[in-house]
mmCIF file with all atom_site columns, C-alpha atoms in Angstrom:
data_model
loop_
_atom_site.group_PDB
_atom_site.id
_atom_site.type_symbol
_atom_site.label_atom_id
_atom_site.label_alt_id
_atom_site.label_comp_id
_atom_site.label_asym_id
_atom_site.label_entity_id
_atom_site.label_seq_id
_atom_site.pdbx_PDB_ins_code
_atom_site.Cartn_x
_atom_site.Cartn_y
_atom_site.Cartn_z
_atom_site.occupancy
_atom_site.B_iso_or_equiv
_atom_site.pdbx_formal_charge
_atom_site.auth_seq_id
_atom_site.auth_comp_id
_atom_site.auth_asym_id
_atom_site.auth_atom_id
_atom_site.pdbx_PDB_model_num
ATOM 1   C CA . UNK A 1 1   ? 113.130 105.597 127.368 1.00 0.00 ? 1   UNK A CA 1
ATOM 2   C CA . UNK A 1 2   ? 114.932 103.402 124.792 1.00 0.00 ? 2   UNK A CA 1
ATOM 3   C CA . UNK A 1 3   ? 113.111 101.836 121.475 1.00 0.00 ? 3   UNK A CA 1
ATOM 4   C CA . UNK A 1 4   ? 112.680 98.861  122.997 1.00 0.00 ? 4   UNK A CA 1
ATOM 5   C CA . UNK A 1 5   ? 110.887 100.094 126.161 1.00 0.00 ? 5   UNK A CA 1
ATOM 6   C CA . UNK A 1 6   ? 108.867 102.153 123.720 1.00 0.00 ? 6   UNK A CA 1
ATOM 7   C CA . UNK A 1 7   ? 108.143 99.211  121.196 1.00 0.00 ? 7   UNK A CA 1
ATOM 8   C CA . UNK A 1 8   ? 107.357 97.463  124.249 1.00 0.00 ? 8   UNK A CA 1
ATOM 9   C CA . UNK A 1 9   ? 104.689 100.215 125.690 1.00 0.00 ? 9   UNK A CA 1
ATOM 10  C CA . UNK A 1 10  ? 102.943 100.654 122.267 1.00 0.00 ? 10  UNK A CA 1
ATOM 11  C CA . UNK A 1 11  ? 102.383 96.778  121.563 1.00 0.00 ? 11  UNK A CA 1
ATOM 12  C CA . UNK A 1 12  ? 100.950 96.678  125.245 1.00 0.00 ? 12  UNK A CA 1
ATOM 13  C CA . UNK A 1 13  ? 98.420  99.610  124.734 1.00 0.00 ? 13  UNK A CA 1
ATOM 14  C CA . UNK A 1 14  ? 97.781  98.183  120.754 1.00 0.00 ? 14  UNK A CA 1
ATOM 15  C CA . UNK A 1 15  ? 97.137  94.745  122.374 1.00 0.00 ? 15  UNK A CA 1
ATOM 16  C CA . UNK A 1 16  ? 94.579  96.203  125.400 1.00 0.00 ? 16  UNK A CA 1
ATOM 17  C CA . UNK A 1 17  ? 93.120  97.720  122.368 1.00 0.00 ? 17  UNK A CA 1
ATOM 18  C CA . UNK A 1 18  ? 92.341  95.329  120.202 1.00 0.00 ? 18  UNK A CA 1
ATOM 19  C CA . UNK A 1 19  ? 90.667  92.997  122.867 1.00 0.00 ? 19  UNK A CA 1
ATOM 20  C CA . UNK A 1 20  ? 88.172  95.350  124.052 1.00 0.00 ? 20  UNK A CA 1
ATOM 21  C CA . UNK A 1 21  ? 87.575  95.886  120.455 1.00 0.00 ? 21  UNK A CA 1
ATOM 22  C CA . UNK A 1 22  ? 86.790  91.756  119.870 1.00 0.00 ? 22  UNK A CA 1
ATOM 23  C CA . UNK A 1 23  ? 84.775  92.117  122.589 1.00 0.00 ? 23  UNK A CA 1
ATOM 24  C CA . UNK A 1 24  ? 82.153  94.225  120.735 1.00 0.00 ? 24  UNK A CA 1
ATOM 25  C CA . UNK A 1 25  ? 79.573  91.902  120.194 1.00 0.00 ? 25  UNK A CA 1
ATOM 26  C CA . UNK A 1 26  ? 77.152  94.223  117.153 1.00 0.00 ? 26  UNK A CA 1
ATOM 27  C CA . UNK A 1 27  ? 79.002  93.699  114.238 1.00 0.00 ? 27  UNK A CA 1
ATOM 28  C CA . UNK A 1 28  ? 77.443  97.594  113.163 1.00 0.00 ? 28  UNK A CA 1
ATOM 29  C CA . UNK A 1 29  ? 79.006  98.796  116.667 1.00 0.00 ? 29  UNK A CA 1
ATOM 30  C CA . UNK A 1 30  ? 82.640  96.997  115.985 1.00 0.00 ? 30  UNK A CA 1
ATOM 31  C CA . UNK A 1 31  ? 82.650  98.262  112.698 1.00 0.00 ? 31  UNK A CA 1
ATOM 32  C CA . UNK A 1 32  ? 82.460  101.733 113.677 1.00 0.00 ? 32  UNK A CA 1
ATOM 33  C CA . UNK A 1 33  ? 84.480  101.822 115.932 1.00 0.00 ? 33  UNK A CA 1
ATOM 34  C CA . UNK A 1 34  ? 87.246  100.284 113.810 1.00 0.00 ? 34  UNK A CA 1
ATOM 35  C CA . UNK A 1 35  ? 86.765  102.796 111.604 1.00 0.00 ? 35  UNK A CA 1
ATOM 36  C CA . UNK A 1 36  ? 87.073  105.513 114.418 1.00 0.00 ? 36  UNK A CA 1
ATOM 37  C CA . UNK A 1 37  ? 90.166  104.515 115.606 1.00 0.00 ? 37  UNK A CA 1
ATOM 38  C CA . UNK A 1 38  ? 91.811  103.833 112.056 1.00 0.00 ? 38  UNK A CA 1
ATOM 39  C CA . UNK A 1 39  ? 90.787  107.525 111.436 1.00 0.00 ? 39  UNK A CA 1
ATOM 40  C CA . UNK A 1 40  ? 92.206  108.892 114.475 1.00 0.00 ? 40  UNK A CA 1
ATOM 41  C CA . UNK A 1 41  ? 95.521  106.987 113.600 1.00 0.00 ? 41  UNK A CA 1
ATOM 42  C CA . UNK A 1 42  ? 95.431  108.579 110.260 1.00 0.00 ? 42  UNK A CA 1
ATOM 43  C CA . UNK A 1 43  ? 95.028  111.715 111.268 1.00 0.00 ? 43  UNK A CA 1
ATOM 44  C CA . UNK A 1 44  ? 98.001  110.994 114.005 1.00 0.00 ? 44  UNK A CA 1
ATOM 45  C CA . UNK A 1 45  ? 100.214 110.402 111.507 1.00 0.00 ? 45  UNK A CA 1
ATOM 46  C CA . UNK A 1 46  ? 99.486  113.225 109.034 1.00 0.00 ? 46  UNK A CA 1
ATOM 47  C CA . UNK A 1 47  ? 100.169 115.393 112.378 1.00 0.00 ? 47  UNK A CA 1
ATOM 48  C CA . UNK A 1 48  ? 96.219  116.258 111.505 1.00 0.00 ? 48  UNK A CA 1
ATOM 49  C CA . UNK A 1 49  ? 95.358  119.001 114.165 1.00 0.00 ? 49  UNK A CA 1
ATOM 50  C CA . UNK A 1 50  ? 91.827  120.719 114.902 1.00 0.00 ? 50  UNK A CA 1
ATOM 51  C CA . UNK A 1 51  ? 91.325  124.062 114.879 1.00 0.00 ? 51  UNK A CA 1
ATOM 52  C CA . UNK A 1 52  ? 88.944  126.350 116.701 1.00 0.00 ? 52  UNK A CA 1
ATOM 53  C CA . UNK A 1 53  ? 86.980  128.464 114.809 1.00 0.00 ? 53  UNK A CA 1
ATOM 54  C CA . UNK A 1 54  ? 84.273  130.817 116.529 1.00 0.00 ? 54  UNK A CA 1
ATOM 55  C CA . UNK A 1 55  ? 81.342  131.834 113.933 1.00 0.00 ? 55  UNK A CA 1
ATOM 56  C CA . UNK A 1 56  ? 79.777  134.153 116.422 1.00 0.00 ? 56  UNK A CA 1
ATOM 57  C CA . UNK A 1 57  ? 80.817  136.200 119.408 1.00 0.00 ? 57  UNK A CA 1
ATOM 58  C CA . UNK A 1 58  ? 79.391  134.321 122.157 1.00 0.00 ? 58  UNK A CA 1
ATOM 59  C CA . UNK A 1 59  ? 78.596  131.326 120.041 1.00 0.00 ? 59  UNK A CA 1
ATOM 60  C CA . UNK A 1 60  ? 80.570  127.937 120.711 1.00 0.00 ? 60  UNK A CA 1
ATOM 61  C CA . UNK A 1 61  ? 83.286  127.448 118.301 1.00 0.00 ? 61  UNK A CA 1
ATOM 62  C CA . UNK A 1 62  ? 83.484  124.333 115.733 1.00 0.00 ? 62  UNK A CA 1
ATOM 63  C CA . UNK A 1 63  ? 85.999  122.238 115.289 1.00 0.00 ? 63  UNK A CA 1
ATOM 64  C CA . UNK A 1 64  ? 87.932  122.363 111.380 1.00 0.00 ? 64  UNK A CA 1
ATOM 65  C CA . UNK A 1 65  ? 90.004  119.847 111.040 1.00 0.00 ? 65  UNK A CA 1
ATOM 66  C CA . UNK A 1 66  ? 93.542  120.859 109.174 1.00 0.00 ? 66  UNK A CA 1
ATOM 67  C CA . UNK A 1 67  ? 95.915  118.776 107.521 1.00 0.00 ? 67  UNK A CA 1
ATOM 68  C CA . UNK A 1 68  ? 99.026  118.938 104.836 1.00 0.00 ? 68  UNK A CA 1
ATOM 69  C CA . UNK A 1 69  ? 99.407  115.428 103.355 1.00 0.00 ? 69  UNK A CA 1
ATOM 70  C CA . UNK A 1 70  ? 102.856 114.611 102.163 1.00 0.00 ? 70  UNK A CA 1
ATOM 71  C CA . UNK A 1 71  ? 101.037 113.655 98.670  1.00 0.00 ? 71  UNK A CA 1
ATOM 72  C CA . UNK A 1 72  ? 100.349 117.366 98.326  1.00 0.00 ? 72  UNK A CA 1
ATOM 73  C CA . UNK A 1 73  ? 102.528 119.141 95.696  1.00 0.00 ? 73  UNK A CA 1
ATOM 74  C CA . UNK A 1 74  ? 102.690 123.437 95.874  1.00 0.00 ? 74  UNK A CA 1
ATOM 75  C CA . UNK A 1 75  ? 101.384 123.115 92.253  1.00 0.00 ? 75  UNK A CA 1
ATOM 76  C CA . UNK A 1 76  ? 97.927  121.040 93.376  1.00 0.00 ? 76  UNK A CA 1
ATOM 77  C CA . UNK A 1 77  ? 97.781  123.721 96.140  1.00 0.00 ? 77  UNK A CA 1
ATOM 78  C CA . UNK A 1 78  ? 98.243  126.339 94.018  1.00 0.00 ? 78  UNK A CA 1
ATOM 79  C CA . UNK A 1 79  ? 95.930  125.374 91.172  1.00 0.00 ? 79  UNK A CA 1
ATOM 80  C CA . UNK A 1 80  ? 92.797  124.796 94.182  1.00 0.00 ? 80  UNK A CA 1
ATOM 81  C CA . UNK A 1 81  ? 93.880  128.417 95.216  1.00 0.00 ? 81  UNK A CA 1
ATOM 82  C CA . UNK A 1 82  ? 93.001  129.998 91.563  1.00 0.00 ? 82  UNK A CA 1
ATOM 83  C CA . UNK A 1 83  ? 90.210  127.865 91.039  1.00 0.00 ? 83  UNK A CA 1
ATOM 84  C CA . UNK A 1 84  ? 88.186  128.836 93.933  1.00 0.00 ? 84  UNK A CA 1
ATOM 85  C CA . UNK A 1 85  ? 86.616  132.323 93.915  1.00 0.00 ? 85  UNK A CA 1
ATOM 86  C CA . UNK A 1 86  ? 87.857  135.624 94.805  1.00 0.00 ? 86  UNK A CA 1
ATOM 87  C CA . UNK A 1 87  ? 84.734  136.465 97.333  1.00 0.00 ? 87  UNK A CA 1
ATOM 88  C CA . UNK A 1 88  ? 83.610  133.380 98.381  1.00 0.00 ? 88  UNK A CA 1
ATOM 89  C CA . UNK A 1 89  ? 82.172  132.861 101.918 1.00 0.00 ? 89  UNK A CA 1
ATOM 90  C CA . UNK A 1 90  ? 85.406  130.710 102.856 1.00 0.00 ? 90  UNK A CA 1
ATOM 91  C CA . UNK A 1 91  ? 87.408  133.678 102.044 1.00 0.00 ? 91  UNK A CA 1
ATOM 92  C CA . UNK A 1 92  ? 85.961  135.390 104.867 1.00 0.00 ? 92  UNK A CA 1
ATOM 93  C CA . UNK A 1 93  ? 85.900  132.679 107.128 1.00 0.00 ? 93  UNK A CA 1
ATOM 94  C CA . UNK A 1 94  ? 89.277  132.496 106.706 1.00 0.00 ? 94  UNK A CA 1
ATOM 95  C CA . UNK A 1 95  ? 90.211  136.252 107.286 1.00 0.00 ? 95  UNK A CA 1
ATOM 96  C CA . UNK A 1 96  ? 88.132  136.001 110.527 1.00 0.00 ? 96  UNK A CA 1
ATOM 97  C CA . UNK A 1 97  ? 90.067  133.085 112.063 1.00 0.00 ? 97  UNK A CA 1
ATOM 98  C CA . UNK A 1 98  ? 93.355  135.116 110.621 1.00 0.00 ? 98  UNK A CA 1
ATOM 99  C CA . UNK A 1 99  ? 91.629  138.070 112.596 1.00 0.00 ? 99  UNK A CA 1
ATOM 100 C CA . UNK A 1 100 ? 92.177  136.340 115.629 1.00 0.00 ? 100 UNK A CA 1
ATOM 101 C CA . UNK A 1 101 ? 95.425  134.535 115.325 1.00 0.00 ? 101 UNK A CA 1
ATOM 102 C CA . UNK A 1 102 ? 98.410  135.796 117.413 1.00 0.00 ? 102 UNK A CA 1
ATOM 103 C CA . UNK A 1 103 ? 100.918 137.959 115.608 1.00 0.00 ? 103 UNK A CA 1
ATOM 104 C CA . UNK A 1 104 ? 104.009 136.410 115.624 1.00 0.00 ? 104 UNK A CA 1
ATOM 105 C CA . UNK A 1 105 ? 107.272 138.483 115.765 1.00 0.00 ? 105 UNK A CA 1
ATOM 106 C CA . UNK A 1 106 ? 110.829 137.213 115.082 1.00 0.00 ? 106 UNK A CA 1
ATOM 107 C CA . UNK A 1 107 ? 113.397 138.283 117.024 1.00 0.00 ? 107 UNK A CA 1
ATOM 108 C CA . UNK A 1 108 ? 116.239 139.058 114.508 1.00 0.00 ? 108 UNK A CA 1
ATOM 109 C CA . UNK A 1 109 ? 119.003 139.660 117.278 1.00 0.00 ? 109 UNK A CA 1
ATOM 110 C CA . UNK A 1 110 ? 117.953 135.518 118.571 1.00 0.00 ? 110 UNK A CA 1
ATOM 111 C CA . UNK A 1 111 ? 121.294 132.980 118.254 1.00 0.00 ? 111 UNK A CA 1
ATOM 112 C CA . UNK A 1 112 ? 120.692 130.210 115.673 1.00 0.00 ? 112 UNK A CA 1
ATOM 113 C CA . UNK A 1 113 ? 120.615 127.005 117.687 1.00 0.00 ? 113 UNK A CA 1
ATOM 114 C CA . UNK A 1 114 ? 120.423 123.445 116.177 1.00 0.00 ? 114 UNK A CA 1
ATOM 115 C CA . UNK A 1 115 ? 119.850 121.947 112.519 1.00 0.00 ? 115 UNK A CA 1
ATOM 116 C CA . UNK A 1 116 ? 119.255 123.992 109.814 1.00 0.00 ? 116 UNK A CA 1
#
């Protein structure tokens, strides 16, 4: 698919969109759901995903949502990281979702393919 075909696509869907959206006739509703769909494009182009996290076995997980902004330095990060506590309860919330993740193993033998 070439830019144009693509330009072409998104200025369809973005056009479908915003008509349905002027045809909201509660100012309240319209209003809401501006603000729902300007979220959802912010989070699309933070690459915002949700994560999964189960409190209890057999209880239905809740959704987190995770982010890294580009306006984030490693010194911001690290100065939230020091301030917090060492026990708090997101500590262990953490280290249970970490309990559950996938270990991930490198293969150190595996042919270096593309970019750098």
């Amino acid at each position: 698919m070439t830019q144009t075909q693509r330009y072409a696509e998104a200025h369809r869907v973005t056009q479908r969109i915003a008509s349905e959206l002027s045809d909201i006739d509660e100012t309240d509703e319209f209003r809401r759901s501006l603000d729902f769909l300007e979220q959802q494009w912010r989070n699309f182009r933070q690459k915002t995903c949700e994560v999964a996290t189960p409190r209890e076995p057999g209880e239905p997980g809740k959704r987190r949502s995770a982010a890294h902004n580009d306006s984030d330095s490693i010194d911001e990060l690290k100065d939230q990281e020091m301030s917090s506590d060492g026990d708090s309860s997101e500590d262990k919330e953490v280290e249970e979702v970490l309990a559950g993740a996938p270990t991930i193993r490198l293969n150190p033998k595996a042919r270096k393919v593309g970019r750098p």
